[in-house]
Coordinates of C-alpha atoms in Angstrom, one line a residue:
Chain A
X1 CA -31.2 4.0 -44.4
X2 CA -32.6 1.5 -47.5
X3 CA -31.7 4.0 -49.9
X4 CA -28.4 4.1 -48.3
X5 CA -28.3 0.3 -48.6
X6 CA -29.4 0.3 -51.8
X7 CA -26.5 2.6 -53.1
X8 CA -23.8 0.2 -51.4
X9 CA -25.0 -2.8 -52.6
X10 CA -24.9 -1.4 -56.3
X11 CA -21.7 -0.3 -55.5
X12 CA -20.7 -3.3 -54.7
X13 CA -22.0 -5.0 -57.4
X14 CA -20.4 -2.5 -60.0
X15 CA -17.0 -2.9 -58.0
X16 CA -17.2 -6.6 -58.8
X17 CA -17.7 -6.3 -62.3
X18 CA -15.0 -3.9 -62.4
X19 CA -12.6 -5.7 -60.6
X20 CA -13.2 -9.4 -62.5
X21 CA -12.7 -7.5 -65.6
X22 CA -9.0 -8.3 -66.8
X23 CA -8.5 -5.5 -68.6
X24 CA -8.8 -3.4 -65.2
X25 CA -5.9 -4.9 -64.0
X26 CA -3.8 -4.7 -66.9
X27 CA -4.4 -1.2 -67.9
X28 CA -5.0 -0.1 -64.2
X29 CA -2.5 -1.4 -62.4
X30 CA 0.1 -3.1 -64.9
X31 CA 0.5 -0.8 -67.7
X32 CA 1.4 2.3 -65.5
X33 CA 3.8 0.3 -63.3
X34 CA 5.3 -1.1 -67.0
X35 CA 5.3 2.4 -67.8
X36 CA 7.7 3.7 -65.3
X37 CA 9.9 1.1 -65.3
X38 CA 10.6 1.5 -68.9
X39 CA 11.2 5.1 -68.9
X40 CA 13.2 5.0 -65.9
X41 CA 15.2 2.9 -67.4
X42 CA 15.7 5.0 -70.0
X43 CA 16.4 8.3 -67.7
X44 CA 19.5 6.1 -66.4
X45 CA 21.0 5.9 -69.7
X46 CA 20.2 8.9 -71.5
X47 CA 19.2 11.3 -68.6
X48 CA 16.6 13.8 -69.4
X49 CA 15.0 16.7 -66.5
X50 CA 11.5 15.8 -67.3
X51 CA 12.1 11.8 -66.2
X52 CA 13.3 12.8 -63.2
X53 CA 11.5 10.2 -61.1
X54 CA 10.1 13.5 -58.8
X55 CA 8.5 14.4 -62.2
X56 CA 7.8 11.2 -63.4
X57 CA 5.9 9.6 -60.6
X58 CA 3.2 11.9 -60.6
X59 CA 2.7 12.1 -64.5
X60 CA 2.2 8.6 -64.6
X61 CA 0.0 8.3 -61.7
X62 CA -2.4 11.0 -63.3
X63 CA -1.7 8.9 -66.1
X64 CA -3.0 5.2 -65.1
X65 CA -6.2 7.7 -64.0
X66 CA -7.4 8.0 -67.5
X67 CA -8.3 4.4 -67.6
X68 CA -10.8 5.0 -64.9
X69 CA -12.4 7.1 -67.2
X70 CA -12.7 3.8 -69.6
X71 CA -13.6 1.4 -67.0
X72 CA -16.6 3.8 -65.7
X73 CA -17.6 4.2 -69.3
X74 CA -17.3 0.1 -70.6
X75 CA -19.4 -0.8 -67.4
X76 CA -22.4 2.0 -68.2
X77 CA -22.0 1.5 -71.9
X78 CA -22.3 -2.5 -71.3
X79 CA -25.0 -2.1 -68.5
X80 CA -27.2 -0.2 -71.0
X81 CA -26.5 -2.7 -74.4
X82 CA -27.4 -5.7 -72.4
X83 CA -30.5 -3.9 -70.7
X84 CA -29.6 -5.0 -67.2
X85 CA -30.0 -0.9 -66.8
X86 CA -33.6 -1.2 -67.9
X87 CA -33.9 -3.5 -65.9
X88 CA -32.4 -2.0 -62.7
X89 CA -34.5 1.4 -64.0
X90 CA -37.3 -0.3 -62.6
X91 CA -35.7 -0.9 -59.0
X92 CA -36.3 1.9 -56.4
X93 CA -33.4 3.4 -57.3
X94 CA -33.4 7.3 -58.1
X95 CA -31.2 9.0 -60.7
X96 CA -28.1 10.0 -58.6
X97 CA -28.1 6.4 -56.6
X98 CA -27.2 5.0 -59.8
X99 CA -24.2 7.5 -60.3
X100 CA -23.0 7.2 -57.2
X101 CA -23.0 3.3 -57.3
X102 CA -21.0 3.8 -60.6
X103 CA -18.6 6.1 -58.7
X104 CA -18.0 4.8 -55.4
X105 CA -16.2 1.9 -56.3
X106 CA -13.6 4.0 -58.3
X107 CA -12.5 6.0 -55.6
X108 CA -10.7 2.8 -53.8
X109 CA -9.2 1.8 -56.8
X110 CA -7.9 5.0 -57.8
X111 CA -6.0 5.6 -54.1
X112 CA -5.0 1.9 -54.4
X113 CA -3.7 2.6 -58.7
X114 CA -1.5 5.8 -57.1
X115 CA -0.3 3.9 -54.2
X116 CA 1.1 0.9 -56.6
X117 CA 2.7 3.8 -58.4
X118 CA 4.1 5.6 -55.9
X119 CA 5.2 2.4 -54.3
X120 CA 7.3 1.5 -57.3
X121 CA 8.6 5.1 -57.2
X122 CA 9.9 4.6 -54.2
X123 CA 12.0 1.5 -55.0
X124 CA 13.2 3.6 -58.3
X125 CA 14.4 6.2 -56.2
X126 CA 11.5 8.7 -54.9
X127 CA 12.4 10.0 -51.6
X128 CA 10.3 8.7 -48.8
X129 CA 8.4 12.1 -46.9
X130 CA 4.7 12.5 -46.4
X131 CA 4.8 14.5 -49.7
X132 CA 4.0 11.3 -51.2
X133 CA 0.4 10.7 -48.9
X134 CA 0.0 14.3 -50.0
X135 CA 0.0 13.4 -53.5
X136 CA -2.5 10.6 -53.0
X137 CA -4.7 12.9 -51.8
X138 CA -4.2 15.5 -53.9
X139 CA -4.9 12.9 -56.9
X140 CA -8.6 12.1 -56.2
X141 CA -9.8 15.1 -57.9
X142 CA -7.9 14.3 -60.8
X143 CA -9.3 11.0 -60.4
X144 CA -13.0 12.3 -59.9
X145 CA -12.3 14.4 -63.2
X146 CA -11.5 11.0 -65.2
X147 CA -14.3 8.9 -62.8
X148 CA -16.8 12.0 -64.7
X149 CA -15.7 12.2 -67.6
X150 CA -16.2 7.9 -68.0
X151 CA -19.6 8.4 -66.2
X152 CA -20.7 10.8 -68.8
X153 CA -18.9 8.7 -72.1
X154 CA -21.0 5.8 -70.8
X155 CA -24.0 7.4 -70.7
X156 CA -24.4 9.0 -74.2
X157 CA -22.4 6.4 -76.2
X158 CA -22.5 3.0 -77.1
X159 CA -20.5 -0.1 -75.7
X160 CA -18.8 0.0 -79.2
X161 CA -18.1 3.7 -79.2
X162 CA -16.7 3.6 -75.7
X163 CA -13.8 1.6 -76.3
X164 CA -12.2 4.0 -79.0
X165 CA -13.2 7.1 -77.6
X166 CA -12.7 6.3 -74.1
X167 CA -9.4 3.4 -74.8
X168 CA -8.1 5.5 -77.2
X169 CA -8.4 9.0 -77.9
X170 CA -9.6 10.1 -74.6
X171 CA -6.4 8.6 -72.9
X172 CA -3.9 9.4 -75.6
X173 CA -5.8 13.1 -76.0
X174 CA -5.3 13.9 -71.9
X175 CA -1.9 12.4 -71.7
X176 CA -0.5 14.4 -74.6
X177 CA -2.3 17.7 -73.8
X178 CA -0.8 17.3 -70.0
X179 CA 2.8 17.9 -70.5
X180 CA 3.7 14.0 -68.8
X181 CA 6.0 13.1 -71.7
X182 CA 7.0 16.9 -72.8
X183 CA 7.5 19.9 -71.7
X184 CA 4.7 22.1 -72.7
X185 CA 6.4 25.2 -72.8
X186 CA 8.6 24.1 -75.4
X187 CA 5.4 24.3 -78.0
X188 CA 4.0 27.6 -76.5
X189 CA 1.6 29.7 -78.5
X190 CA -1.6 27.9 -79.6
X191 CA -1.2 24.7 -78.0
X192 CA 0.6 25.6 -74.7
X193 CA -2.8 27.6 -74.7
X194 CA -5.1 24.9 -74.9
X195 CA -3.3 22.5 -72.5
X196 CA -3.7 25.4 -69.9
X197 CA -7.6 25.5 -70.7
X198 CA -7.9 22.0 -70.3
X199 CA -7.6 20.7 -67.1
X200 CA -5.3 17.4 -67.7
X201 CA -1.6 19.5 -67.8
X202 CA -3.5 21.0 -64.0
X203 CA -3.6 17.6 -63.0
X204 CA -0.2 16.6 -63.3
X205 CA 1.4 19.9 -62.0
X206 CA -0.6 19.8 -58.5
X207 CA 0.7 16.1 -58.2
X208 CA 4.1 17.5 -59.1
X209 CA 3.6 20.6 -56.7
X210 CA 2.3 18.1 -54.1
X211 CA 5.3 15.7 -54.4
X212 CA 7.5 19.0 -54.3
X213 CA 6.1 20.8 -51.7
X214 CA 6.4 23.9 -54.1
X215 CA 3.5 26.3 -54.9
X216 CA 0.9 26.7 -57.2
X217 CA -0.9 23.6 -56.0
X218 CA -4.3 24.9 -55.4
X219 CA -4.8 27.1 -58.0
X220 CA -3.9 23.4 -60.0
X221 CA -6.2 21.6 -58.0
X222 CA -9.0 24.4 -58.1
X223 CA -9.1 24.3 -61.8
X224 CA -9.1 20.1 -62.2
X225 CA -12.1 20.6 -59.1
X226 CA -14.3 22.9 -61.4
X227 CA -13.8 20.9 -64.5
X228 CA -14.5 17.6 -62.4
X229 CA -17.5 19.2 -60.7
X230 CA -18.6 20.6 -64.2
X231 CA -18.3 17.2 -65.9
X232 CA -20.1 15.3 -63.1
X233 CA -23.0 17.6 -63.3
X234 CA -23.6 17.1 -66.9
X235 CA -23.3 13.2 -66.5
X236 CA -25.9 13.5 -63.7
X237 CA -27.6 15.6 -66.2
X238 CA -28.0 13.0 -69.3
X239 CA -28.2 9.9 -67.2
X240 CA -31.7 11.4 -65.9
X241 CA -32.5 12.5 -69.2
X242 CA -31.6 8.6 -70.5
X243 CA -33.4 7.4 -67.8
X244 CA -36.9 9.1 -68.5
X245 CA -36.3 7.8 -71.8
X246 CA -35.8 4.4 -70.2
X247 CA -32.6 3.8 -72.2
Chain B
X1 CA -59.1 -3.9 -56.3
X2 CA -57.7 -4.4 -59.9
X3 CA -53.5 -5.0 -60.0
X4 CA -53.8 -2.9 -62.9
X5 CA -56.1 -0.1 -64.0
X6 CA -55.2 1.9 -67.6
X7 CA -56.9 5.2 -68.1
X8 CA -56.8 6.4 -71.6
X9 CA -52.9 5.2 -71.4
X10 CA -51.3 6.9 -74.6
X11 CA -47.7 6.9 -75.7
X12 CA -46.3 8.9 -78.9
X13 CA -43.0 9.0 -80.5
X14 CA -42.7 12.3 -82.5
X15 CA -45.8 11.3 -85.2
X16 CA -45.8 7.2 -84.4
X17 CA -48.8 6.6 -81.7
X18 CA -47.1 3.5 -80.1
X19 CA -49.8 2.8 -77.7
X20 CA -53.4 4.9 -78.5
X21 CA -55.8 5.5 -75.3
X22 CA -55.3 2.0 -73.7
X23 CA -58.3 1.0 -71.0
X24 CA -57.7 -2.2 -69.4
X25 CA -58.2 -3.7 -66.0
X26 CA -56.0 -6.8 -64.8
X27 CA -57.5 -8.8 -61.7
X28 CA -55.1 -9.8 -59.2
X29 CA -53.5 -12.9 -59.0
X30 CA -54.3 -13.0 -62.7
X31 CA -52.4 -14.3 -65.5
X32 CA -52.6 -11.6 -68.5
X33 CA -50.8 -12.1 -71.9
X34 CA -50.5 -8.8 -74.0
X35 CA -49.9 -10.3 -78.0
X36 CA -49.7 -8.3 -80.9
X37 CA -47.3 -8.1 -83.9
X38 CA -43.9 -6.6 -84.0
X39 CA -44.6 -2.9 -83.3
X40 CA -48.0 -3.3 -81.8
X41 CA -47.1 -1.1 -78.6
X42 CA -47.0 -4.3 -76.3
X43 CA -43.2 -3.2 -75.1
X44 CA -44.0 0.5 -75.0
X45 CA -47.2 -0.4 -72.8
X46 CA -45.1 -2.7 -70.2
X47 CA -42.8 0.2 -70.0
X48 CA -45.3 2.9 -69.0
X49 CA -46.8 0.5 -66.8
X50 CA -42.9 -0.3 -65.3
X51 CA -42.7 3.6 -64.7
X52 CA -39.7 3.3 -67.0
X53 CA -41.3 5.9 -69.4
X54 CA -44.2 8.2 -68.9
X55 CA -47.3 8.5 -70.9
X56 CA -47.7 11.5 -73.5
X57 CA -51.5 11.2 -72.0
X58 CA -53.6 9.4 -70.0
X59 CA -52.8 7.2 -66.5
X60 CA -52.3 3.6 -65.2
X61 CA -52.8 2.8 -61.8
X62 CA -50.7 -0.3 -60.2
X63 CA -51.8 -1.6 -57.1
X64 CA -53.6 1.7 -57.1
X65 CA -50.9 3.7 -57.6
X66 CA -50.3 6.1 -60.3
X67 CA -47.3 5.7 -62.6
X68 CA -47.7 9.5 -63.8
X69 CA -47.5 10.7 -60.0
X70 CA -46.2 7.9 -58.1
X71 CA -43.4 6.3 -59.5
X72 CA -41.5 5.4 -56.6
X73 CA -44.8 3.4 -55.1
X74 CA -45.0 2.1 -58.5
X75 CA -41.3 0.6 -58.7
X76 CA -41.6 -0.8 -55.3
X77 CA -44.4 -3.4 -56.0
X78 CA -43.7 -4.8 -59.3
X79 CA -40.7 -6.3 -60.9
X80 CA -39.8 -6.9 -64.4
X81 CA -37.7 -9.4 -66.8
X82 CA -37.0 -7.5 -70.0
X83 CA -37.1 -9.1 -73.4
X84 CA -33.2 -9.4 -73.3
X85 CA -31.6 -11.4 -71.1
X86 CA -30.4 -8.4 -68.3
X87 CA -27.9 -9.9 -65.8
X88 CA -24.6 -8.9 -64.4
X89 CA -22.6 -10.7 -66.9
X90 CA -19.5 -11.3 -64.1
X91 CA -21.6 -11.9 -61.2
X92 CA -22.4 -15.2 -60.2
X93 CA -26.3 -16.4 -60.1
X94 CA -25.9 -15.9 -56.0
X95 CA -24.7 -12.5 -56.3
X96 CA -26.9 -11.6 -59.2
X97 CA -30.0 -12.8 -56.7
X98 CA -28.4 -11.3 -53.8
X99 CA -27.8 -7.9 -55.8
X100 CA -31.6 -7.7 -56.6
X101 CA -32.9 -8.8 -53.2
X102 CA -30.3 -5.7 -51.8
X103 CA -31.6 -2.9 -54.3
X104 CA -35.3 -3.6 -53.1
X105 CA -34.1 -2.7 -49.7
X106 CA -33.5 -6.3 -47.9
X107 CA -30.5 -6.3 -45.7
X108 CA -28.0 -8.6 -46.3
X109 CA -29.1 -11.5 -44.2
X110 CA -32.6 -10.9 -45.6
X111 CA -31.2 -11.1 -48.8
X112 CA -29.1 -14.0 -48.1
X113 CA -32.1 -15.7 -46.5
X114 CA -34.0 -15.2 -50.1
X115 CA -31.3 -15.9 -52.5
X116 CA -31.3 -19.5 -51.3
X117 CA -35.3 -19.8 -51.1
X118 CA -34.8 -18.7 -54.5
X119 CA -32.1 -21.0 -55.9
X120 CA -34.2 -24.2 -54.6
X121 CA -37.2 -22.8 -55.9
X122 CA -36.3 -22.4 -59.6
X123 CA -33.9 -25.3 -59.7
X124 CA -30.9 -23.1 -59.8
X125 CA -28.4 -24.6 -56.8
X126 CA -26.3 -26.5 -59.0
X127 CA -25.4 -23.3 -60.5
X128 CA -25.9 -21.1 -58.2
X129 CA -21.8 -20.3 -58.1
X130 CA -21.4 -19.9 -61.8
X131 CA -21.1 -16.8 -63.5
X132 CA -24.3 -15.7 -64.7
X133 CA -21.9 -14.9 -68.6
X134 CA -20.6 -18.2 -68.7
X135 CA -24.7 -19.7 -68.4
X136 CA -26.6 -21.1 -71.0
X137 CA -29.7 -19.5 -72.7
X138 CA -32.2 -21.6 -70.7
X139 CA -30.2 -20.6 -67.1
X140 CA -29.7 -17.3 -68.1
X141 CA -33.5 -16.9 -68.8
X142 CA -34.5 -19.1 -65.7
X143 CA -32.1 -16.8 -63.7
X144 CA -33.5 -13.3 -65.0
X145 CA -37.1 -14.5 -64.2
X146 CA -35.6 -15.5 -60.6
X147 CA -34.0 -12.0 -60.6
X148 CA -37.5 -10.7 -61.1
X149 CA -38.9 -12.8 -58.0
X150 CA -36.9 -12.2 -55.4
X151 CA -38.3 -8.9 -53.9
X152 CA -41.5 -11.3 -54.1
X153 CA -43.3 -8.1 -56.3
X154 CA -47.2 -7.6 -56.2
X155 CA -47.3 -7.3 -60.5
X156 CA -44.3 -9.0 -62.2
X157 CA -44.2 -8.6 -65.8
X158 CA -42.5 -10.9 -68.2
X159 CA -41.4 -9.5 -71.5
X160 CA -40.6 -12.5 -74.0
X161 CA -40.0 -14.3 -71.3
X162 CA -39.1 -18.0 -74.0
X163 CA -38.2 -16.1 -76.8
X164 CA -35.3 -18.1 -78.6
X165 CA -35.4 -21.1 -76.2
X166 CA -35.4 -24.7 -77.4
X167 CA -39.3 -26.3 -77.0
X168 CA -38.0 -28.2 -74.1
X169 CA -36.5 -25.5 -72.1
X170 CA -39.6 -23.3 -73.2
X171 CA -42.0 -26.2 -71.7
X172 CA -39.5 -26.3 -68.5
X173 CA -40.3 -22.3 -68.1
X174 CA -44.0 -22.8 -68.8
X175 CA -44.0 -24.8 -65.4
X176 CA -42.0 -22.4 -63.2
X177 CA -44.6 -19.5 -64.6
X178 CA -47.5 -21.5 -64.4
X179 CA -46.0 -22.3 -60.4
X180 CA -46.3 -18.7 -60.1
X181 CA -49.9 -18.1 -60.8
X182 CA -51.7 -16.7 -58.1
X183 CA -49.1 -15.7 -56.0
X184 CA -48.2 -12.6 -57.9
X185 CA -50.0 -11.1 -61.2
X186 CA -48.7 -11.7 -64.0
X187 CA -48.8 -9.4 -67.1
X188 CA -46.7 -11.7 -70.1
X189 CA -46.0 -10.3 -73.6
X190 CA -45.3 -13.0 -76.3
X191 CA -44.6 -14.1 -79.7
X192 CA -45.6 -17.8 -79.4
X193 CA -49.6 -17.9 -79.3
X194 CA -49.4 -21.5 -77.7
X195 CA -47.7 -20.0 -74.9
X196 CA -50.1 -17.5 -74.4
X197 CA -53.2 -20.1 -74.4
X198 CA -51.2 -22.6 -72.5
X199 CA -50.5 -20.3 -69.2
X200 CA -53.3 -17.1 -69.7
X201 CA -56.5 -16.5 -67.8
X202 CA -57.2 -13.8 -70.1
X203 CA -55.4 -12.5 -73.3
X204 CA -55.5 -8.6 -74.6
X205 CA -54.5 -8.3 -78.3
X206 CA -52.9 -5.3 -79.1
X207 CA -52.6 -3.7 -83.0
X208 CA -51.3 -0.2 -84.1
X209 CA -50.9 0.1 -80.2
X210 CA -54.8 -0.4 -79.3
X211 CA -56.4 -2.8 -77.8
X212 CA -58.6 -4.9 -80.8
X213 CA -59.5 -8.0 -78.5
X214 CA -60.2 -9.1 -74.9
X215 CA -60.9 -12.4 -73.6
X216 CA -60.0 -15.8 -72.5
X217 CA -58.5 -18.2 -75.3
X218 CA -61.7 -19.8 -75.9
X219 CA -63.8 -16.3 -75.9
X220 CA -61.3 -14.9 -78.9
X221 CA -61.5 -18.1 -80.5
X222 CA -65.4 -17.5 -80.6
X223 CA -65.6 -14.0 -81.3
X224 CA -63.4 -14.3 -84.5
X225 CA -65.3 -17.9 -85.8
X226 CA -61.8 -19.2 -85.7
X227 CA -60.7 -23.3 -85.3
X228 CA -57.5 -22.7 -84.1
X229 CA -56.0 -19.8 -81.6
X230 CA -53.7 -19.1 -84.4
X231 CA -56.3 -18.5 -86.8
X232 CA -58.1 -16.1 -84.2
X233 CA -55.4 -14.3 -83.5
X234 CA -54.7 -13.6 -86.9
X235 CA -58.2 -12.5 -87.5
X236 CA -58.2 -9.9 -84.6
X237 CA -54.5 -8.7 -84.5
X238 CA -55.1 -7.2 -88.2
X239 CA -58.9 -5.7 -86.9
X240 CA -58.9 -1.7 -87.0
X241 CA -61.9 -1.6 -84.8
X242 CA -60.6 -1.5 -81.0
X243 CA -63.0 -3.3 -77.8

């Protein structure tokens, strides 16, 4: 039961910093929104299959989940260059408390970030069904995948480093190799190849299968699971190791 | 029973010995200040004693527990206030207090119940509903050193605890630490030697991570034939012989 109280109340804490962080709301819940409107109102003047708001919604929710990734990894990296984790290291709290404070808090915001999204979607023309809760759900995983990969970012980089791998290349990187803003298939060979090993194209098509109703979805959603489930593991992995070390 | 009991406490860093077969024994309620030069070990030795990292050899016990085997027991009677000031940058000083008071295992009106004790007690009400980011140097330090008293530990150790503080804000500090003697132990590492003499019992000099001197202000003093503490510490912090 204390351990349990423990977790919440770092997960609360982390939730605060998260959520009185500007950037969060900018890039979380503004930029995608932005996003969509722009390049649907593009699609009504120079109409293009991909932009389809069916296809589009989805891609841009999975989308505005890659700044999870940098809002795990800013609060770790910070945490650890202002030695408030060294701090905390010397709390009764155990290895995978820590993570799971980091996480928990995420999880809310991600279902709230693809319900804005979906939201707008709607008023831009999505049809209303309960295709659309499906695709919530169905875009937690992808969000536990970015949740991960920030968790892990955090943990073996520096607050500096964070920011450009994390802000920059990790989000540009997952959003071109994931077929939101071209058709992968059109490239083929080498790098349709890699976007099919990766899991951020996986992503996006079991949101679009979700929103569809079509199939393919779990063998999508099983492939974004392993990688997730893969990534979290090594986070949970160095954060031990960084915490022996006491850094 | 001793708050802390060293064993042969080593630490090494690939070839660097940072701390080299420590013995020392800090009575309860006691006020201990560790000195040494940059690089002595003094850090290094508050961490293995913090179970934040564990020794290459040797063992400490705190409050008779074992920070090789029981690290858990170890974490749940002491509390620490790094060198840096460690806060939650966009917490408020409440929430900051109430977040500590909640990871010891306090529920949330025990917590509540403290956090207030706390804010009267080091002079922190009028800010208490400030962000802890937006504090000054002297509010942030008085606020990590509350931080570090709220789950009311049995050892609290202070790392640095003035360092870069205007003399007046130092001297404001030196009261609320020495209105903490007593109640817990106190193990404080510094680099101003007036704040050691000011506020120690007893004062361990560490060089090249052992321990080269042990004694009250007056008993270093003595043992090096020094006029000022200054004088004596230079004497002893540059000795190769260790107690």
């Amino acid at each position: 039961m204390r351990r349990v109280r423990r977790i919440l109340c770092f997960a609360g804490r982390c939730a605060k910093e998260i959520a009185r962080d500007p950037l969060t709301l900018f890039f979380g819940l503004a930029f995608p929104v932005l996003l969509l409107l722009m390049l649907s109102l593009i699609q009504a003047n120079i109409p293009v299959d991909l932009f389809r708001i069916e296809h589009l919604a989805p891609g841009v929710a999975v989308f505005g989940q890659s700044f999870l990734a940098l809002f795990s990894a800013i609060l770790i990296s910070r945490d650890r260059s202002t030695a408030l984790l060294a701090r905390l290291y010397a709390t009764p709290l155990r290895p995978m408390d820590f993570l799971l404070g980091y996480l928990l808090p995420l999880l809310p915001m991600a279902l709230c970030q693809g319900a804005v999204v979906y939201a707008v979607s709607l008023a831009l023309g999505l049809p209303l069904s309960g295709r659309i809760l499906a695709a919530l759900g169905v875009g937690m995983i992808p969000a536990l995948l970015y949740i991960a990969l920030g968790l892990l970012c955090g943990t073996v980089l520096s607050d500096r480093q964070v920011g450009g791998i994390c802000g920059a290349l990790l989000t540009n990187l997952s959003a071109w190799l994931s077929g939101i803003w071209f058709d992968i298939s059109l490239l083929g060979g080498a790098f349709g190849a890699i976007c099919k090993a990766l899991p951020f194209y996986h992503a996006v098509e079991a949101c679009r299968a979700a929103i569809a109703g079509t199939a393919g979805l779990w063998g999508h959603l099983a492939w974004v699971a392993a990688y997730a489930a893969a990534l979290m593991a090594l986070a949970a992995f160095c954060f031990r190791r960084k915490m022996k070390k006491g850094v | 029973m001793n708050a802390i009991e060293t064993q042969g406490l080593t630490r090494q860093f690939q070839t660097l010995t940072a701390v080299d077969h420590l013995d020392l024994a800090v009575k309860q309620g006691e006020l201990f200040a560790l000195l040494g030069v940059n690089g002595a070990g003094k850090t290094t030795a508050i961490r293995m004693l913090c179970g934040l990292i564990a020794p290459t050899s040797g063992d400490a016990l705190v409050m008779g527990k074992s920070v090789v085997r029981e690290t858990g027991a170890v974490k749940a009677a002491i509390a620490v206030s790094p060198q840096e000031t460690a806060v939650g940058r966009h917490l408020t000083v409440r929430e900051n207090l109430m977040l500590m008071a909640g990871l010891h295992g306090c529920s949330r009106a025990e917590a509540r119940q403290k956090t207030e004790a706390m804010l009267e007690r080091l002079r922190l009400a009028e800010a208490a509903d400030r962000r802890a980011g937006k504090l000054s140097g002297g509010w942030m330090r008085r606020l990590s050193i509350a931080m570090a008293l709220i789950s009311e530990p049995q050892v609290l150790f202070l790392d640095e605890p003035t360092l870069g503080l205007d003399v007046l804000i130092r001297r404001e500090l030196w009261q609320v630490i020495r209105g903490l003697k007593g109640k817990s132990t106190i193990v404080l590492t510094t680099h101003y030697l007036e704040e050691a003499e000011a506020l120690s019992d007893r004062i361990g000099i560490l060089a090249h991570g052992r321990l080269t001197a042990l004694g009250t202000a007056a008993e270093l003093m003595e043992k090096a034939g020094a006029g000022t503490f200054e004088d004596a510490f230079i004497a002893l912090a540059g000795e190769e012989a260790a107690v």
